[in-house]
């Protein structure tokens, strides 16, 4: 079996370990480099010119789409992401395949089989698709995410999320009467959620209005958000004004 040089760009440590091990273990790939953010990926891919790139779509400093736009050549692309709504974008961009994290070894092997058999893509085709992706309609709303719980991985519908709280590099998600810790920033999640349902009440908290029991003003006229599970969250001055303006 002939081998192809491979590179991956991924900001999440656990996903980096998974990709690194999977590429090393596959006889059809030879790992030549990796990057933890978009800016680093652009520099290293330009220098190393790998034949295959496993590209996370959402990364710090520069997105995977921005990296591809700036490359002076076109490797075979396999997108990786935690968000299933990016599948449409990936295939519009004519990626060889699309891996929804966390993926299995079998799913990785299937993606590699496709890229080893795949034909090269025209640069002008990708440029056109990137332009549509960057300047077209607003991105699809997040419908579900994959979360981990006691060794299991399962989908969690966005509508089931009651509220979120920022916790350092993580976000605490409360849903179904349970608490989940995910490696996604609260601002990144907020940008993809329905603003008619989810409201940022202060820098480190986001609530789903469907799970709010009531709101009451404190002594400083700032709203206290009483959730159905008994949790009380304080809204800052700006959020309190927004919520009051929403009332009829």
CSV table of C-alpha atoms in Angstrom, one decimal:
chain,number,residue,atom,x,y,z
A,1,UNK,CA,0.0,0.0,0.0
A,2,UNK,CA,1.3,3.4,-0.9
A,3,UNK,CA,1.4,6.0,1.9
A,4,UNK,CA,0.4,9.7,2.0
A,5,UNK,CA,1.9,12.3,4.1
A,6,UNK,CA,-0.6,13.6,6.7
A,7,UNK,CA,-1.0,16.6,9.0
A,8,UNK,CA,-3.7,17.5,11.5
A,9,UNK,CA,-4.9,20.7,13.0
A,10,UNK,CA,-6.9,20.4,16.3
A,11,UNK,CA,-7.0,22.6,19.4
A,12,UNK,CA,-8.5,20.0,21.8
A,13,UNK,CA,-5.8,17.9,23.6
A,14,UNK,CA,-7.9,14.7,23.8
A,15,UNK,CA,-8.8,14.9,20.1
A,16,UNK,CA,-5.2,15.6,19.2
A,17,UNK,CA,-4.1,12.4,21.0
A,18,UNK,CA,-6.8,10.4,19.2
A,19,UNK,CA,-5.9,11.7,15.8
A,20,UNK,CA,-2.1,11.3,16.4
A,21,UNK,CA,-2.6,7.7,17.5
A,22,UNK,CA,-5.0,6.9,14.6
A,23,UNK,CA,-2.6,8.3,12.0
A,24,UNK,CA,0.4,6.6,13.4
A,25,UNK,CA,-1.5,3.3,13.4
A,26,UNK,CA,-2.7,3.5,9.8
A,27,UNK,CA,-0.3,1.9,7.2
A,28,UNK,CA,-1.5,4.3,4.5
A,29,UNK,CA,-0.5,7.5,6.3
A,30,UNK,CA,2.7,9.0,7.5
A,31,UNK,CA,2.3,11.8,10.0
A,32,UNK,CA,4.6,14.8,9.2
A,33,UNK,CA,3.2,17.5,11.6
A,34,UNK,CA,0.4,18.9,13.7
A,35,UNK,CA,-0.9,22.2,15.0
A,36,UNK,CA,-3.0,23.4,17.9
A,37,UNK,CA,-4.5,26.5,16.3
A,38,UNK,CA,-5.3,27.9,12.9
A,39,UNK,CA,-2.4,30.4,12.6
A,40,UNK,CA,0.1,27.6,13.5
A,41,UNK,CA,-1.6,25.3,11.0
A,42,UNK,CA,-1.3,27.7,8.2
A,43,UNK,CA,2.5,28.2,8.7
A,44,UNK,CA,3.2,24.5,9.1
A,45,UNK,CA,1.0,23.2,6.3
A,46,UNK,CA,2.6,25.8,3.9
A,47,UNK,CA,6.0,24.6,4.9
A,48,UNK,CA,5.4,20.9,5.0
A,49,UNK,CA,2.9,20.6,2.2
A,50,UNK,CA,1.3,17.4,3.3
A,51,UNK,CA,-0.9,15.4,0.9
A,52,UNK,CA,-3.7,15.0,3.5
A,53,UNK,CA,-4.9,17.4,6.2
A,54,UNK,CA,-7.3,16.5,9.0
A,55,UNK,CA,-8.7,20.0,9.7
A,56,UNK,CA,-10.8,21.1,12.7
A,57,UNK,CA,-13.3,23.7,11.6
A,58,UNK,CA,-13.4,25.7,14.8
A,59,UNK,CA,-10.0,26.7,16.2
A,60,UNK,CA,-8.4,29.6,18.0
A,61,UNK,CA,-6.9,32.5,16.0
A,62,UNK,CA,-8.1,31.2,12.7
A,63,UNK,CA,-10.8,28.8,11.6
A,64,UNK,CA,-10.1,25.8,9.5
A,65,UNK,CA,-12.0,27.5,6.6
A,66,UNK,CA,-9.7,30.5,6.9
A,67,UNK,CA,-6.6,28.3,6.8
A,68,UNK,CA,-7.8,26.6,3.6
A,69,UNK,CA,-8.5,29.9,2.0
A,70,UNK,CA,-4.9,31.1,2.5
A,71,UNK,CA,-3.1,28.0,1.4
A,72,UNK,CA,-1.2,28.2,-1.9
A,73,UNK,CA,-2.0,24.6,-2.8
A,74,UNK,CA,-4.8,22.2,-2.1
A,75,UNK,CA,-4.3,19.0,0.0
A,76,UNK,CA,-7.0,16.4,0.4
A,77,UNK,CA,-9.1,17.5,3.3
A,78,UNK,CA,-10.9,15.6,6.1
A,79,UNK,CA,-12.8,18.0,8.3
A,80,UNK,CA,-13.1,17.2,12.1
A,81,UNK,CA,-15.6,18.9,14.4
A,82,UNK,CA,-17.9,18.4,17.4
A,83,UNK,CA,-20.8,20.0,15.5
A,84,UNK,CA,-22.9,17.9,13.2
A,85,UNK,CA,-24.4,20.9,11.3
A,86,UNK,CA,-21.0,21.5,9.7
A,87,UNK,CA,-21.4,18.3,7.7
A,88,UNK,CA,-23.2,20.3,5.0
A,89,UNK,CA,-20.4,22.9,4.9
A,90,UNK,CA,-17.8,20.1,4.7
A,91,UNK,CA,-19.4,18.4,1.7
A,92,UNK,CA,-20.2,21.7,0.0
A,93,UNK,CA,-16.4,22.4,0.2
A,94,UNK,CA,-15.8,19.0,-1.4
A,95,UNK,CA,-13.9,17.6,1.5
A,96,UNK,CA,-12.9,13.9,1.2
A,97,UNK,CA,-14.8,13.2,4.4
A,98,UNK,CA,-16.1,14.6,7.6
A,99,UNK,CA,-15.4,13.1,11.1
A,100,UNK,CA,-17.8,14.0,13.9
A,101,UNK,CA,-15.9,14.0,17.2
A,102,UNK,CA,-15.4,11.8,19.1
A,103,UNK,CA,-15.1,9.3,16.2
A,104,UNK,CA,-14.3,5.6,16.3
A,105,UNK,CA,-11.3,3.8,14.8
A,106,UNK,CA,-13.7,2.2,12.3
A,107,UNK,CA,-15.0,5.6,11.2
A,108,UNK,CA,-11.5,6.9,10.9
A,109,UNK,CA,-10.5,3.9,8.7
A,110,UNK,CA,-13.4,4.5,6.4
A,111,UNK,CA,-12.4,8.2,6.0
A,112,UNK,CA,-8.8,7.2,5.1
A,113,UNK,CA,-10.1,4.6,2.6
A,114,UNK,CA,-12.0,7.3,0.9
A,115,UNK,CA,-9.1,9.7,0.7
A,116,UNK,CA,-6.7,7.0,-0.5
A,117,UNK,CA,-9.0,6.4,-3.4
A,118,UNK,CA,-10.1,10.0,-3.9
A,119,UNK,CA,-9.2,12.2,-6.8
A,120,UNK,CA,-7.7,15.6,-6.4
A,121,UNK,CA,-10.0,18.6,-6.2
A,122,UNK,CA,-9.8,21.7,-8.4
A,123,UNK,CA,-8.5,24.8,-6.6
A,124,UNK,CA,-11.1,27.0,-8.2
A,125,UNK,CA,-14.0,24.7,-7.0
A,126,UNK,CA,-12.8,25.0,-3.4
A,127,UNK,CA,-12.3,28.8,-3.7
A,128,UNK,CA,-15.9,29.2,-4.9
A,129,UNK,CA,-17.3,27.1,-2.1
A,130,UNK,CA,-15.2,28.9,0.5
A,131,UNK,CA,-16.6,32.2,-0.7
A,132,UNK,CA,-20.1,30.9,-0.4
A,133,UNK,CA,-19.4,29.5,3.1
A,134,UNK,CA,-17.8,32.7,4.4
A,135,UNK,CA,-20.2,35.2,2.9
A,136,UNK,CA,-23.5,33.3,2.5
A,137,UNK,CA,-26.4,32.7,4.8
A,138,UNK,CA,-26.0,32.6,8.6
A,139,UNK,CA,-24.7,29.3,10.0
A,140,UNK,CA,-27.2,26.7,11.0
A,141,UNK,CA,-28.3,26.8,14.6
A,142,UNK,CA,-26.8,24.1,16.9
A,143,UNK,CA,-29.4,21.3,17.2
A,144,UNK,CA,-27.3,18.9,19.3
A,145,UNK,CA,-23.9,18.2,20.7
A,146,UNK,CA,-22.1,15.0,21.8
A,147,UNK,CA,-21.4,14.8,25.5
A,148,UNK,CA,-19.5,12.3,27.7
A,149,UNK,CA,-21.0,10.8,30.8
A,150,UNK,CA,-19.3,8.0,32.8
A,151,UNK,CA,-17.6,6.5,29.8
A,152,UNK,CA,-20.5,6.9,27.5
A,153,UNK,CA,-21.0,9.3,24.6
A,154,UNK,CA,-24.5,10.4,23.6
A,155,UNK,CA,-26.2,13.2,21.7
A,156,UNK,CA,-27.8,16.0,23.8
A,157,UNK,CA,-30.4,18.1,22.0
A,158,UNK,CA,-29.9,21.9,22.4
A,159,UNK,CA,-33.6,22.2,23.5
A,160,UNK,CA,-32.8,20.0,26.5
A,161,UNK,CA,-30.1,22.3,27.8
A,162,UNK,CA,-31.5,24.2,30.9
A,163,UNK,CA,-28.5,26.6,31.5
A,164,UNK,CA,-24.7,26.8,31.1
A,165,UNK,CA,-21.9,28.2,33.3
A,166,UNK,CA,-18.4,28.9,32.2
A,167,UNK,CA,-15.7,27.0,34.2
A,168,UNK,CA,-12.2,28.0,33.2
A,169,UNK,CA,-11.5,26.4,29.8
A,170,UNK,CA,-14.7,24.3,30.1
A,171,UNK,CA,-18.4,24.9,30.1
A,172,UNK,CA,-20.8,23.2,32.6
A,173,UNK,CA,-24.0,22.2,30.9
A,174,UNK,CA,-27.1,21.4,33.0
A,175,UNK,CA,-29.7,19.2,31.2
A,176,UNK,CA,-32.0,16.3,32.0
A,177,UNK,CA,-31.3,16.8,35.7
A,178,UNK,CA,-27.6,16.1,35.1
A,179,UNK,CA,-24.4,18.1,34.8
A,180,UNK,CA,-21.9,17.7,31.9
A,181,UNK,CA,-18.5,19.3,31.5
A,182,UNK,CA,-17.5,20.0,27.9
A,183,UNK,CA,-14.4,21.4,26.3
A,184,UNK,CA,-16.2,24.2,24.4
A,185,UNK,CA,-16.2,27.8,25.4
A,186,UNK,CA,-19.6,29.3,26.5
A,187,UNK,CA,-19.2,32.1,23.9
A,188,UNK,CA,-18.7,29.6,21.1
A,189,UNK,CA,-21.8,27.7,22.1
A,190,UNK,CA,-23.8,30.9,22.5
A,191,UNK,CA,-23.0,32.0,18.9
A,192,UNK,CA,-24.7,28.8,17.6
A,193,UNK,CA,-27.8,28.7,19.8
A,194,UNK,CA,-31.2,30.2,19.1
A,195,UNK,CA,-31.1,33.8,20.7
A,196,UNK,CA,-34.9,33.7,21.1
A,197,UNK,CA,-34.5,30.8,23.5
A,198,UNK,CA,-31.0,31.3,25.1
A,199,UNK,CA,-30.0,34.5,26.8
A,200,UNK,CA,-26.6,35.4,28.2
A,201,UNK,CA,-27.3,36.8,31.7
A,202,UNK,CA,-23.7,37.6,32.5
A,203,UNK,CA,-20.2,36.8,31.3
A,204,UNK,CA,-20.2,33.3,32.6
A,205,UNK,CA,-23.8,32.1,32.4
A,206,UNK,CA,-26.4,31.4,29.7
A,207,UNK,CA,-30.0,30.3,30.4
A,208,UNK,CA,-32.7,28.6,28.3
A,209,UNK,CA,-35.8,30.7,28.9
A,210,UNK,CA,-37.9,27.5,28.5
A,211,UNK,CA,-36.6,26.4,31.9
A,212,UNK,CA,-36.9,29.7,33.8
A,213,UNK,CA,-39.6,29.6,36.5
A,214,UNK,CA,-39.6,33.3,37.2
A,215,UNK,CA,-37.4,36.5,37.5
A,216,UNK,CA,-37.4,38.8,40.4
A,217,UNK,CA,-35.5,42.1,41.0
A,218,UNK,CA,-33.0,42.3,43.8
A,219,UNK,CA,-32.2,45.4,45.9
A,220,UNK,CA,-30.0,46.8,43.0
A,221,UNK,CA,-32.9,46.3,40.5
A,222,UNK,CA,-31.0,43.5,38.8
A,223,UNK,CA,-32.9,40.3,38.0
A,224,UNK,CA,-32.5,37.1,39.9
A,225,UNK,CA,-33.3,34.2,37.5
A,226,UNK,CA,-35.1,31.3,39.3
A,227,UNK,CA,-34.7,28.1,37.3
A,228,UNK,CA,-37.2,25.2,37.5
A,229,UNK,CA,-34.6,23.0,39.2
A,230,UNK,CA,-34.3,25.5,42.1
A,231,UNK,CA,-31.1,27.2,41.0
A,232,UNK,CA,-30.9,30.9,41.2
A,233,UNK,CA,-28.7,32.8,38.8
A,234,UNK,CA,-28.0,36.6,38.9
A,235,UNK,CA,-28.4,38.6,35.7
A,236,UNK,CA,-26.1,41.6,35.2
A,237,UNK,CA,-27.5,45.1,34.5
A,238,UNK,CA,-27.4,44.9,30.7
A,239,UNK,CA,-29.1,41.4,30.7
A,240,UNK,CA,-31.7,42.6,33.2
A,241,UNK,CA,-32.6,45.5,30.9
A,242,UNK,CA,-32.9,43.1,27.9
A,243,UNK,CA,-35.1,40.7,29.8
A,244,UNK,CA,-37.3,43.5,31.0
A,245,UNK,CA,-37.7,44.8,27.5
A,246,UNK,CA,-38.7,41.4,26.4
A,247,UNK,CA,-41.6,41.4,28.8
A,248,UNK,CA,-45.1,42.4,27.6
